[in-house]
mmCIF file of C-alpha atoms and ligand atoms in Angstrom:
data_model
loop_
_atom_site.group_PDB
_atom_site.id
_atom_site.type_symbol
_atom_site.label_atom_id
_atom_site.label_comp_id
_atom_site.label_asym_id
_atom_site.label_seq_id
_atom_site.Cartn_x
_atom_site.Cartn_y
_atom_site.Cartn_z
ATOM 1 C CA MET D 1 -3.486 -18.020 20.604
ATOM 2 C CA LYS D 2 -3.129 -14.482 19.204
ATOM 3 C CA ILE D 3 -2.413 -14.387 15.499
ATOM 4 C CA TYR D 4 -1.825 -11.074 13.757
ATOM 5 C CA LEU D 5 -2.552 -11.342 10.039
ATOM 6 C CA ASP D 6 -3.221 -7.687 9.234
ATOM 7 C CA ASN D 7 0.250 -6.544 8.290
ATOM 8 C CA ALA D 8 -1.001 -4.544 5.311
ATOM 9 C CA ALA D 9 -2.842 -2.309 7.799
ATOM 10 C CA THR D 10 0.197 -1.878 9.986
ATOM 11 C CA THR D 11 3.112 -3.883 11.325
ATOM 12 C CA LYS D 12 4.687 -4.449 14.702
ATOM 13 C CA MET D 13 7.834 -2.378 15.110
ATOM 14 C CA SER D 14 11.068 -4.331 14.869
ATOM 15 C CA LYS D 15 13.460 -4.361 17.808
ATOM 16 C CA THR D 16 16.060 -2.762 15.534
ATOM 17 C CA ALA D 17 13.709 0.142 14.805
ATOM 18 C CA ILE D 18 12.820 0.682 18.462
ATOM 19 C CA ASP D 19 16.473 0.584 19.504
ATOM 20 C CA ALA D 20 17.358 3.073 16.794
ATOM 21 C CA MET D 21 14.734 5.513 18.097
ATOM 22 C CA LEU D 22 15.388 5.440 21.828
ATOM 23 C CA PRO D 23 18.508 7.656 21.999
ATOM 24 C CA TYR D 24 16.666 10.357 20.036
ATOM 25 C CA MET D 25 13.878 10.478 22.602
ATOM 26 C CA ASP D 26 16.359 10.543 25.451
ATOM 27 C CA THR D 27 19.832 12.023 25.130
ATOM 28 C CA ILE D 28 19.933 13.328 21.553
ATOM 29 C CA TYR D 29 16.814 15.484 21.632
ATOM 30 C CA GLY D 30 18.042 18.650 19.891
ATOM 31 C CA ASN D 31 16.246 20.433 17.099
ATOM 32 C CA PRO D 32 18.241 19.891 13.890
ATOM 33 C CA SER D 33 17.645 23.534 12.932
ATOM 34 C CA SER D 34 19.499 24.752 16.050
ATOM 35 C CA LEU D 35 23.077 25.871 15.564
ATOM 36 C CA HIS D 36 24.376 24.620 18.918
ATOM 37 C CA SER D 37 25.941 21.215 19.480
ATOM 38 C CA ALA D 38 22.712 19.544 20.663
ATOM 39 C CA GLY D 39 21.005 20.653 17.468
ATOM 40 C CA GLN D 40 23.927 19.628 15.326
ATOM 41 C CA ALA D 41 23.942 16.123 16.790
ATOM 42 C CA ALA D 42 20.341 15.769 15.671
ATOM 43 C CA ALA D 43 21.151 17.306 12.278
ATOM 44 C CA GLU D 44 23.926 14.769 11.756
ATOM 45 C CA ALA D 45 21.588 11.900 12.583
ATOM 46 C CA LEU D 46 19.011 13.312 10.185
ATOM 47 C CA ALA D 47 21.559 13.524 7.383
ATOM 48 C CA LYS D 48 22.692 9.969 8.033
ATOM 49 C CA ALA D 49 19.141 8.629 7.950
ATOM 50 C CA ARG D 50 18.384 10.531 4.756
ATOM 51 C CA LYS D 51 21.440 9.014 3.122
ATOM 52 C CA GLN D 52 20.597 5.507 4.312
ATOM 53 C CA ILE D 53 17.002 5.719 3.063
ATOM 54 C CA ALA D 54 18.090 7.189 -0.267
ATOM 55 C CA GLY D 55 20.533 4.281 -0.604
ATOM 56 C CA CYS D 56 17.741 1.742 -0.095
ATOM 57 C CA ILE D 57 15.782 3.032 -3.102
ATOM 58 C CA GLY D 58 18.551 4.108 -5.458
ATOM 59 C CA ALA D 59 17.999 7.844 -4.872
ATOM 60 C CA SER D 60 20.239 10.712 -3.739
ATOM 61 C CA PRO D 61 19.782 12.203 -0.256
ATOM 62 C CA GLU D 62 18.627 15.577 -1.673
ATOM 63 C CA GLU D 63 15.754 13.760 -3.352
ATOM 64 C CA ILE D 64 14.264 12.599 -0.039
ATOM 65 C CA THR D 65 11.602 14.626 1.794
ATOM 66 C CA PHE D 66 10.275 13.360 5.119
ATOM 67 C CA THR D 67 6.509 13.494 5.528
ATOM 68 C CA SER D 68 4.010 12.361 8.146
ATOM 69 C CA GLY D 69 3.406 9.126 6.241
ATOM 70 C CA GLY D 70 2.208 7.572 3.024
ATOM 71 C CA SER D 71 -0.973 9.642 2.762
ATOM 72 C CA GLU D 72 0.855 12.948 2.963
ATOM 73 C CA ALA D 73 3.502 11.775 0.493
ATOM 74 C CA ASP D 74 0.818 10.729 -2.005
ATOM 75 C CA ASN D 75 -1.028 14.037 -1.579
ATOM 76 C CA GLN D 76 2.115 16.096 -1.996
ATOM 77 C CA ALA D 77 3.393 14.183 -5.020
ATOM 78 C CA ILE D 78 0.127 14.574 -6.898
ATOM 79 C CA ILE D 79 -0.509 18.198 -5.927
ATOM 80 C CA SER D 80 3.072 19.107 -6.885
ATOM 81 C CA ALA D 81 2.811 17.480 -10.307
ATOM 82 C CA ALA D 82 -0.561 19.152 -10.850
ATOM 83 C CA ARG D 83 0.846 22.604 -10.056
ATOM 84 C CA ILE D 84 3.784 22.068 -12.411
ATOM 85 C CA GLY D 85 1.406 20.884 -15.146
ATOM 86 C CA GLN D 86 -1.027 23.732 -14.594
ATOM 87 C CA LYS D 87 1.702 26.276 -15.321
ATOM 88 C CA LYS D 88 2.217 24.678 -18.724
ATOM 89 C CA GLY D 89 -1.505 24.368 -19.400
ATOM 90 C CA LYS D 90 -1.438 20.601 -18.808
ATOM 91 C CA ARG D 91 -4.367 19.416 -16.738
ATOM 92 C CA HIS D 92 -4.717 15.715 -17.462
ATOM 93 C CA ILE D 93 -3.747 13.010 -14.946
ATOM 94 C CA ILE D 94 -3.685 9.237 -15.433
ATOM 95 C CA SER D 95 -4.149 6.792 -12.582
ATOM 96 C CA THR D 96 -5.941 3.523 -11.890
ATOM 97 C CA ALA D 97 -9.317 2.612 -10.394
ATOM 98 C CA PHE D 98 -7.792 0.697 -7.495
ATOM 99 C CA GLU D 99 -5.367 3.167 -5.952
ATOM 100 C CA HIS D 100 -5.316 3.960 -2.239
ATOM 101 C CA HIS D 101 -7.802 6.654 -1.183
ATOM 102 C CA ALA D 102 -4.899 9.022 -0.454
ATOM 103 C CA VAL D 103 -4.411 9.060 -4.237
ATOM 104 C CA LEU D 104 -8.024 8.792 -5.397
ATOM 105 C CA TYR D 105 -9.380 11.515 -3.105
ATOM 106 C CA THR D 106 -6.541 13.889 -4.031
ATOM 107 C CA LEU D 107 -7.441 13.300 -7.679
ATOM 108 C CA ASP D 108 -11.106 14.004 -6.853
ATOM 109 C CA ARG D 109 -10.083 17.328 -5.405
ATOM 110 C CA LEU D 110 -8.090 18.219 -8.518
ATOM 111 C CA GLU D 111 -10.987 17.169 -10.726
ATOM 112 C CA LYS D 112 -13.183 19.708 -8.933
ATOM 113 C CA GLU D 113 -10.516 22.309 -9.745
ATOM 114 C CA GLY D 114 -10.829 21.499 -13.434
ATOM 115 C CA PHE D 115 -8.269 18.742 -13.963
ATOM 116 C CA GLU D 116 -9.269 15.817 -16.122
ATOM 117 C CA ILE D 117 -8.637 12.421 -14.560
ATOM 118 C CA THR D 118 -8.367 9.145 -16.468
ATOM 119 C CA LEU D 119 -8.639 6.094 -14.217
ATOM 120 C CA LEU D 120 -7.387 3.035 -16.053
ATOM 121 C CA ASP D 121 -9.416 -0.166 -15.770
ATOM 122 C CA VAL D 122 -7.772 -2.940 -13.833
ATOM 123 C CA HIS D 123 -7.841 -6.432 -15.353
ATOM 124 C CA ASP D 124 -9.574 -9.165 -13.416
ATOM 125 C CA ASN D 125 -6.192 -10.460 -12.230
ATOM 126 C CA GLY D 126 -5.569 -7.106 -10.511
ATOM 127 C CA ILE D 127 -2.879 -5.864 -12.866
ATOM 128 C CA ILE D 128 -2.812 -3.043 -15.394
ATOM 129 C CA LEU D 129 -0.837 -3.280 -18.619
ATOM 130 C CA PRO D 130 1.839 -0.786 -19.636
ATOM 131 C CA GLU D 131 0.083 -0.386 -22.999
ATOM 132 C CA GLN D 132 -2.947 1.021 -21.199
ATOM 133 C CA VAL D 133 -0.773 3.819 -19.839
ATOM 134 C CA SER D 134 0.847 4.359 -23.177
ATOM 135 C CA SER D 135 -2.445 4.776 -25.025
ATOM 136 C CA ALA D 136 -3.909 7.043 -22.329
ATOM 137 C CA ILE D 137 -1.051 9.566 -22.396
ATOM 138 C CA ARG D 138 -1.957 12.832 -24.163
ATOM 139 C CA GLU D 139 -0.210 16.085 -24.995
ATOM 140 C CA ASP D 140 -1.681 17.641 -21.844
ATOM 141 C CA THR D 141 -0.904 14.779 -19.431
ATOM 142 C CA CYS D 142 0.996 16.167 -16.442
ATOM 143 C CA LEU D 143 1.201 13.023 -14.285
ATOM 144 C CA VAL D 144 0.879 9.254 -14.312
ATOM 145 C CA THR D 145 0.378 7.769 -10.849
ATOM 146 C CA VAL D 146 0.166 3.979 -10.506
ATOM 147 C CA MET D 147 0.732 2.078 -7.276
ATOM 148 C CA TYR D 148 3.600 -0.429 -7.081
ATOM 149 C CA ALA D 149 1.594 -3.077 -5.215
ATOM 150 C CA ASN D 150 -2.040 -2.974 -4.190
ATOM 151 C CA ASN D 151 -2.788 -2.810 -0.471
ATOM 152 C CA GLU D 152 -5.863 -5.040 -0.598
ATOM 153 C CA ILE D 153 -5.141 -7.742 -3.136
ATOM 154 C CA GLY D 154 -1.352 -7.466 -3.186
ATOM 155 C CA THR D 155 -0.978 -7.459 -6.965
ATOM 156 C CA ILE D 156 2.297 -6.093 -8.336
ATOM 157 C CA GLN D 157 2.162 -3.622 -11.211
ATOM 158 C CA PRO D 158 4.677 -3.439 -14.105
ATOM 159 C CA ILE D 159 6.279 -0.341 -12.644
ATOM 160 C CA GLU D 160 9.509 -0.368 -14.617
ATOM 161 C CA ALA D 161 7.705 -0.712 -17.950
ATOM 162 C CA ILE D 162 5.348 2.129 -17.017
ATOM 163 C CA GLY D 163 8.342 4.199 -15.922
ATOM 164 C CA ASN D 164 10.011 3.637 -19.282
ATOM 165 C CA ILE D 165 6.912 4.713 -21.181
ATOM 166 C CA CYS D 166 6.499 7.859 -19.098
ATOM 167 C CA ARG D 167 10.175 8.741 -19.443
ATOM 168 C CA ALA D 168 10.025 8.301 -23.218
ATOM 169 C CA LYS D 169 6.958 10.546 -23.421
ATOM 170 C CA ASN D 170 8.372 12.993 -20.895
ATOM 171 C CA VAL D 171 5.480 12.651 -18.440
ATOM 172 C CA PRO D 172 6.260 12.609 -14.700
ATOM 173 C CA PHE D 173 5.609 9.221 -13.077
ATOM 174 C CA HIS D 174 4.666 8.763 -9.420
ATOM 175 C CA THR D 175 4.212 5.437 -7.677
ATOM 176 C CA ASP D 176 2.703 4.732 -4.270
ATOM 177 C CA ALA D 177 5.219 2.129 -3.103
ATOM 178 C CA VAL D 178 3.894 1.944 0.451
ATOM 179 C CA GLN D 179 3.073 -1.767 0.244
ATOM 180 C CA ALA D 180 6.088 -2.628 -1.890
ATOM 181 C CA ALA D 181 8.772 -1.151 0.342
ATOM 182 C CA GLY D 182 10.698 -3.804 2.219
ATOM 183 C CA HIS D 183 9.171 -6.575 0.104
ATOM 184 C CA LEU D 184 10.000 -5.718 -3.514
ATOM 185 C CA HIS D 185 13.140 -4.221 -4.973
ATOM 186 C CA ILE D 186 12.945 -0.490 -5.566
ATOM 187 C CA HIS D 187 15.479 1.424 -7.622
ATOM 188 C CA VAL D 188 14.065 4.771 -8.687
ATOM 189 C CA LYS D 189 16.805 5.413 -11.255
ATOM 190 C CA LYS D 190 16.682 2.019 -12.956
ATOM 191 C CA GLN D 191 12.879 1.941 -12.862
ATOM 192 C CA ASN D 192 12.519 5.513 -14.169
ATOM 193 C CA ILE D 193 10.427 6.616 -11.205
ATOM 194 C CA ASP D 194 10.128 10.391 -10.773
ATOM 195 C CA MET D 195 8.229 10.417 -7.487
ATOM 196 C CA LEU D 196 7.586 7.693 -4.929
ATOM 197 C CA SER D 197 5.798 7.406 -1.577
ATOM 198 C CA LEU D 198 6.820 5.293 1.431
ATOM 199 C CA SER D 199 5.370 4.784 4.902
ATOM 200 C CA ALA D 200 7.437 3.401 7.788
ATOM 201 C CA HIS D 201 4.688 1.597 9.689
ATOM 202 C CA LYS D 202 4.142 -0.802 6.801
ATOM 203 C CA PHE D 203 7.696 -2.175 7.110
ATOM 204 C CA HIS D 204 8.088 -2.521 10.890
ATOM 205 C CA GLY D 205 8.935 1.133 11.486
ATOM 206 C CA PRO D 206 6.991 3.692 13.525
ATOM 207 C CA LYS D 207 3.648 5.237 12.573
ATOM 208 C CA GLY D 208 3.311 8.832 11.433
ATOM 209 C CA ILE D 209 6.452 9.003 9.304
ATOM 210 C CA GLY D 210 7.034 8.543 5.604
ATOM 211 C CA VAL D 211 9.043 9.628 2.610
ATOM 212 C CA LEU D 212 8.347 11.430 -0.597
ATOM 213 C CA TYR D 213 11.114 10.842 -3.116
ATOM 214 C CA ALA D 214 11.138 13.422 -5.896
ATOM 215 C CA LYS D 215 13.717 13.315 -8.670
ATOM 216 C CA LYS D 216 16.130 16.225 -8.747
ATOM 217 C CA GLY D 217 14.584 19.131 -10.656
ATOM 218 C CA ILE D 218 10.979 18.401 -9.698
ATOM 219 C CA PRO D 219 9.829 21.305 -7.513
ATOM 220 C CA LEU D 220 7.506 20.209 -4.708
ATOM 221 C CA THR D 221 4.554 22.254 -3.498
ATOM 222 C CA SER D 222 4.637 22.476 0.279
ATOM 223 C CA LEU D 223 1.350 21.449 1.860
ATOM 224 C CA ILE D 224 2.287 23.039 5.194
ATOM 225 C CA GLU D 225 3.380 26.644 5.695
ATOM 226 C CA GLY D 226 6.063 27.448 8.241
ATOM 227 C CA GLY D 227 9.791 26.950 8.609
ATOM 228 C CA ALA D 228 12.381 26.117 5.997
ATOM 229 C CA GLN D 229 12.803 22.458 6.941
ATOM 230 C CA GLU D 230 13.214 19.790 4.249
ATOM 231 C CA ARG D 231 14.606 22.326 1.742
ATOM 232 C CA ARG D 232 11.332 24.266 2.131
ATOM 233 C CA ASN D 233 9.347 21.284 0.907
ATOM 234 C CA ARG D 234 7.751 20.457 4.253
ATOM 235 C CA ALA D 235 7.585 22.877 7.177
ATOM 236 C CA GLY D 236 7.706 21.658 10.764
ATOM 237 C CA THR D 237 10.428 20.324 13.065
ATOM 238 C CA GLU D 238 11.541 16.939 11.803
ATOM 239 C CA ASN D 239 10.375 13.896 13.755
ATOM 240 C CA ILE D 240 13.908 12.686 14.406
ATOM 241 C CA PRO D 241 13.095 9.589 16.527
ATOM 242 C CA ALA D 242 10.609 8.358 13.923
ATOM 243 C CA ILE D 243 12.987 9.097 11.059
ATOM 244 C CA MET D 244 15.735 7.105 12.798
ATOM 245 C CA GLY D 245 13.314 4.223 13.362
ATOM 246 C CA MET D 246 12.186 4.312 9.748
ATOM 247 C CA SER D 247 15.734 4.344 8.441
ATOM 248 C CA ALA D 248 16.722 1.344 10.579
ATOM 249 C CA ALA D 249 13.551 -0.567 9.678
ATOM 250 C CA LEU D 250 13.928 0.043 5.949
ATOM 251 C CA SER D 251 17.538 -1.020 5.778
ATOM 252 C CA GLU D 252 16.789 -4.100 7.869
ATOM 253 C CA ALA D 253 13.874 -5.049 5.598
ATOM 254 C CA CYS D 254 15.891 -4.441 2.445
ATOM 255 C CA THR D 255 18.859 -6.464 3.695
ATOM 256 C CA ARG D 256 16.636 -9.459 4.451
ATOM 257 C CA MET D 257 14.227 -8.958 1.551
ATOM 258 C CA ASP D 258 15.113 -11.989 -0.534
ATOM 259 C CA GLU D 259 15.266 -14.523 2.300
ATOM 260 C CA ASN D 260 12.087 -13.110 3.846
ATOM 261 C CA ALA D 261 10.303 -13.396 0.495
ATOM 262 C CA VAL D 262 11.128 -17.078 0.171
ATOM 263 C CA SER D 263 9.641 -18.034 3.534
ATOM 264 C CA LEU D 264 6.705 -15.633 3.239
ATOM 265 C CA CYS D 265 5.752 -16.923 -0.220
ATOM 266 C CA ALA D 266 5.819 -20.498 1.068
ATOM 267 C CA LEU D 267 3.435 -19.652 3.927
ATOM 268 C CA ARG D 268 1.263 -17.509 1.646
ATOM 269 C CA ASP D 269 0.890 -20.308 -0.872
ATOM 270 C CA LYS D 270 0.070 -22.817 1.860
ATOM 271 C CA LEU D 271 -2.665 -20.491 3.111
ATOM 272 C CA ILE D 272 -3.994 -19.947 -0.421
ATOM 273 C CA ALA D 273 -4.060 -23.686 -1.052
ATOM 274 C CA GLY D 274 -5.870 -24.303 2.231
ATOM 275 C CA LEU D 275 -8.532 -21.639 1.700
ATOM 276 C CA SER D 276 -9.063 -22.678 -1.936
ATOM 277 C CA GLN D 277 -10.528 -25.933 -0.594
ATOM 278 C CA ILE D 278 -13.524 -24.007 0.741
ATOM 279 C CA PRO D 279 -16.338 -24.443 -1.818
ATOM 280 C CA HIS D 280 -17.451 -21.343 -3.731
ATOM 281 C CA SER D 281 -14.369 -19.354 -2.778
ATOM 282 C CA ILE D 282 -12.053 -17.405 -5.040
ATOM 283 C CA LEU D 283 -8.614 -15.841 -4.673
ATOM 284 C CA ASN D 284 -8.589 -12.131 -5.491
ATOM 285 C CA GLY D 285 -5.657 -10.999 -7.602
ATOM 286 C CA ASP D 286 -3.044 -12.863 -9.591
ATOM 287 C CA ALA D 287 -1.692 -15.917 -7.760
ATOM 288 C CA ALA D 288 1.931 -15.314 -8.706
ATOM 289 C CA LYS D 289 2.367 -11.562 -9.266
ATOM 290 C CA ARG D 290 1.407 -10.674 -5.707
ATOM 291 C CA LEU D 291 3.153 -9.498 -2.559
ATOM 292 C CA PRO D 292 4.873 -12.305 -0.651
ATOM 293 C CA GLY D 293 2.568 -11.894 2.357
ATOM 294 C CA ASN D 294 -0.822 -11.138 0.773
ATOM 295 C CA VAL D 295 -3.832 -13.464 0.696
ATOM 296 C CA ASN D 296 -7.267 -12.142 -0.275
ATOM 297 C CA PHE D 297 -10.355 -14.276 -0.836
ATOM 298 C CA CYS D 298 -14.057 -13.891 -1.485
ATOM 299 C CA PHE D 299 -16.453 -16.471 -0.047
ATOM 300 C CA GLU D 300 -19.906 -16.528 -1.547
ATOM 301 C CA GLY D 301 -22.945 -16.267 0.717
ATOM 302 C CA ILE D 302 -21.338 -14.555 3.721
ATOM 303 C CA GLU D 303 -20.548 -11.064 5.020
ATOM 304 C CA GLY D 304 -16.909 -10.135 5.495
ATOM 305 C CA GLU D 305 -17.646 -8.226 8.712
ATOM 306 C CA SER D 306 -19.175 -11.232 10.465
ATOM 307 C CA LEU D 307 -16.272 -13.351 9.323
ATOM 308 C CA LEU D 308 -13.824 -10.869 10.839
ATOM 309 C CA LEU D 309 -15.586 -10.729 14.186
ATOM 310 C CA LEU D 310 -15.773 -14.497 14.521
ATOM 311 C CA LEU D 311 -12.123 -14.877 13.520
ATOM 312 C CA ASP D 312 -11.218 -12.291 16.135
ATOM 313 C CA ASP D 313 -13.003 -14.489 18.704
ATOM 314 C CA LYS D 314 -10.669 -17.258 17.614
ATOM 315 C CA GLY D 315 -7.664 -14.995 18.162
ATOM 316 C CA ILE D 316 -7.068 -14.061 14.517
ATOM 317 C CA CYS D 317 -6.694 -10.402 13.494
ATOM 318 C CA ALA D 318 -7.702 -10.097 9.836
ATOM 319 C CA SER D 319 -9.250 -7.525 7.543
ATOM 320 C CA SER D 320 -12.095 -7.305 5.094
ATOM 321 C CA GLY D 321 -12.220 -5.034 2.090
ATOM 322 C CA SER D 322 -15.607 -3.572 2.927
ATOM 323 C CA ALA D 323 -15.665 -0.028 4.180
ATOM 324 C CA CYS D 324 -17.969 -0.814 7.109
ATOM 325 C CA THR D 325 -16.022 1.511 9.384
ATOM 326 C CA SER D 326 -17.053 4.537 7.352
ATOM 327 C CA GLY D 327 -20.668 3.592 7.940
ATOM 328 C CA SER D 328 -21.217 2.925 4.270
ATOM 329 C CA LEU D 329 -22.211 -0.444 2.940
ATOM 330 C CA ASP D 330 -20.126 0.017 -0.167
ATOM 331 C CA PRO D 331 -17.830 -2.906 -0.791
ATOM 332 C CA SER D 332 -14.158 -2.376 -1.526
ATOM 333 C CA HIS D 333 -13.461 -0.235 -4.601
ATOM 334 C CA VAL D 334 -10.527 -2.530 -5.293
ATOM 335 C CA LEU D 335 -12.663 -5.670 -5.507
ATOM 336 C CA LEU D 336 -15.211 -3.847 -7.659
ATOM 337 C CA ALA D 337 -12.358 -2.665 -9.902
ATOM 338 C CA ILE D 338 -11.318 -6.270 -10.596
ATOM 339 C CA GLY D 339 -14.892 -7.122 -11.516
ATOM 340 C CA ARG D 340 -16.308 -8.710 -8.383
ATOM 341 C CA VAL D 341 -20.035 -8.031 -8.113
ATOM 342 C CA HIS D 342 -21.325 -6.363 -4.919
ATOM 343 C CA ASP D 343 -22.660 -9.548 -3.284
ATOM 344 C CA VAL D 344 -19.393 -11.388 -3.770
ATOM 345 C CA ALA D 345 -17.198 -8.414 -2.848
ATOM 346 C CA HIS D 346 -19.000 -8.191 0.507
ATOM 347 C CA GLY D 347 -17.744 -11.640 1.464
ATOM 348 C CA SER D 348 -14.065 -10.765 1.340
ATOM 349 C CA LEU D 349 -11.204 -11.565 3.678
ATOM 350 C CA ARG D 350 -7.666 -10.205 3.603
ATOM 351 C CA LEU D 351 -4.912 -11.985 5.517
ATOM 352 C CA THR D 352 -1.483 -10.361 5.378
ATOM 353 C CA LEU D 353 1.524 -12.160 6.808
ATOM 354 C CA SER D 354 4.758 -10.943 8.351
ATOM 355 C CA GLU D 355 8.200 -12.417 8.842
ATOM 356 C CA GLU D 356 7.038 -13.498 12.291
ATOM 357 C CA THR D 357 4.129 -15.569 11.009
ATOM 358 C CA THR D 358 4.636 -19.285 11.676
ATOM 359 C CA GLU D 359 3.519 -22.400 9.841
ATOM 360 C CA GLU D 360 1.539 -23.420 12.924
ATOM 361 C CA GLU D 361 -0.393 -20.144 12.765
ATOM 362 C CA ILE D 362 -1.192 -20.724 9.102
ATOM 363 C CA THR D 363 -2.462 -24.255 9.786
ATOM 364 C CA TYR D 364 -4.643 -22.955 12.633
ATOM 365 C CA THR D 365 -5.949 -20.094 10.455
ATOM 366 C CA ILE D 366 -6.953 -22.392 7.595
ATOM 367 C CA GLU D 367 -9.013 -24.519 9.980
ATOM 368 C CA ALA D 368 -10.512 -21.475 11.707
ATOM 369 C CA VAL D 369 -11.597 -19.846 8.425
ATOM 370 C CA LYS D 370 -13.109 -23.124 7.193
ATOM 371 C CA THR D 371 -15.100 -23.511 10.419
ATOM 372 C CA VAL D 372 -16.309 -19.900 10.519
ATOM 373 C CA VAL D 373 -17.287 -19.796 6.824
ATOM 374 C CA GLU D 374 -19.217 -23.040 7.246
ATOM 375 C CA TYR D 375 -20.990 -21.704 10.342
ATOM 376 C CA LEU D 376 -21.899 -18.366 8.734
ATOM 377 C CA ARG D 377 -23.249 -20.139 5.675
ATOM 378 C CA SER D 378 -25.347 -22.411 7.879
ATOM 379 C CA ILE D 379 -27.215 -19.354 9.233
ATOM 380 C CA SER D 380 -27.265 -17.316 6.001
ATOM 381 C CA PRO D 381 -30.560 -16.897 4.105
ATOM 382 C CA VAL D 382 -28.558 -16.050 0.990
ATOM 383 C CA TRP D 383 -26.692 -19.340 1.243
ATOM 384 C CA ARG D 384 -29.994 -21.208 1.659
ATOM 385 C CA ASP D 385 -31.219 -19.648 -1.598
ATOM 386 C CA LEU D 386 -27.977 -20.550 -3.332
ATOM 387 C CA ILE D 387 -27.993 -24.210 -2.392
ATOM 388 C CA SER D 388 -31.712 -24.591 -3.044
ATOM 389 C CA GLY D 389 -31.167 -23.206 -6.543
ATOM 390 C CA LYS D 390 -33.327 -20.106 -6.011
ATOM 391 C CA ARG D 391 -30.253 -18.053 -6.741
ATOM 392 C CA ASN D 392 -27.330 -18.910 -8.965
ATOM 393 C CA PHE D 393 -23.833 -19.184 -7.625
ATOM 394 C CA ILE D 394 -21.488 -16.523 -8.977
ATOM 395 C CA ILE D 395 -18.333 -18.225 -7.711
ATOM 396 C CA LYS D 396 -18.382 -21.722 -9.163
HETATM 397 C C1 LIG G 401 -1.077 2.448 4.274
HETATM 398 C C2 LIG G 401 -1.064 2.957 2.895
HETATM 399 C C3 LIG G 401 -1.041 4.346 2.631
HETATM 400 C C4 LIG G 401 -1.140 5.365 3.735
HETATM 401 O O1 LIG G 401 0.007 5.424 4.528
HETATM 402 P P1 LIG G 401 -0.076 6.140 5.954
HETATM 403 O O2 LIG G 401 1.343 6.235 6.393
HETATM 404 O O3 LIG G 401 -0.894 5.263 6.831
HETATM 405 O O4 LIG G 401 -0.679 7.487 5.733
HETATM 406 C C5 LIG G 401 -0.982 4.755 1.323
HETATM 407 N N1 LIG G 401 -0.926 3.872 0.314
HETATM 408 C C6 LIG G 401 -0.940 2.542 0.517
HETATM 409 C C7 LIG G 401 -0.852 1.620 -0.638
HETATM 410 C C8 LIG G 401 -1.018 2.042 1.812
HETATM 411 O O5 LIG G 401 -1.051 0.735 2.010
#
């Protein structure tokens, strides 16, 4: 049995997306900047994809810039807003403590340049309140950037309300919608979103391609010098096959969004109910205001990394919030932001479902996690201290 439950990290490409790409790697290989017919065929495809993607998010085609993915889109959105602000003497940016590192590290860089960054506290349910944004906005605020849905704990932020506040106070609003796209409705006009980031590989499209939407009138700062592609917003020959795959994947996901959500939520809630039976476990993030496919738990007395490895042995691909790959022992900044203490945050497990996940897989996963958690606790010195009363349980 091979069960892939790490769809927040990346997804399998859909057949529709692959089929949409193939002709552009084979017969229609022109450079859209070329004036001859081969180039023009590619240019037409590019225009069609731009229009289709714009349609999926309530934008106009001229407001779409193709990037290499979500990270680049986040970087470019924030840098662009900072440069616009700088010119007007505005150097204050508002964000949250649990953004993706593509946002947080870009803000760190701007802070070193002299910008002032306010990171809003996240409530223990993983959601920020619009009033927090409203009271943080100052005369010199040049950007508010708040993610649509969190990539670790799946919590959904009140994006439209934040958009309304920013619009009323005339402050540009960016949202990292990488996890939301394909799962939650996006309409940049209705939600008063000025800039938005997308990444294809999170919704069954190819890797290495994304979108930065920027409302008409917002000048973007190009991060790459070179040709005049993307209305001079992003130099470099467009990745036509990937753009075609992304366009097909996004419209497929958006067409099926509501029916997919119903079945995903049912499986998600079954998994949450199953894992909640494990003693001294806790769900991270609000139970209802979360992405249809996101489950994230902490289990006291164990290490997330060991849990992952043993689940992998049982054929389950999962994720833990801890940044063990970077060699640091720091637990997830997201779990710390919602108030989990270090010891508890280390015992985290993220399972993210896709439309292909079956009920049988969920049943198997519940049993596997129960078995592995029980085994790891049986060999854990920390657990021994907890049950002997030497240490107090944090998760009741
Ligand atoms: C995956 C992800 C990104 C980065 O996207 P890439 O295309 O992999 O660069 C940014 N933000 C969030 C919320 C993500 O989940």
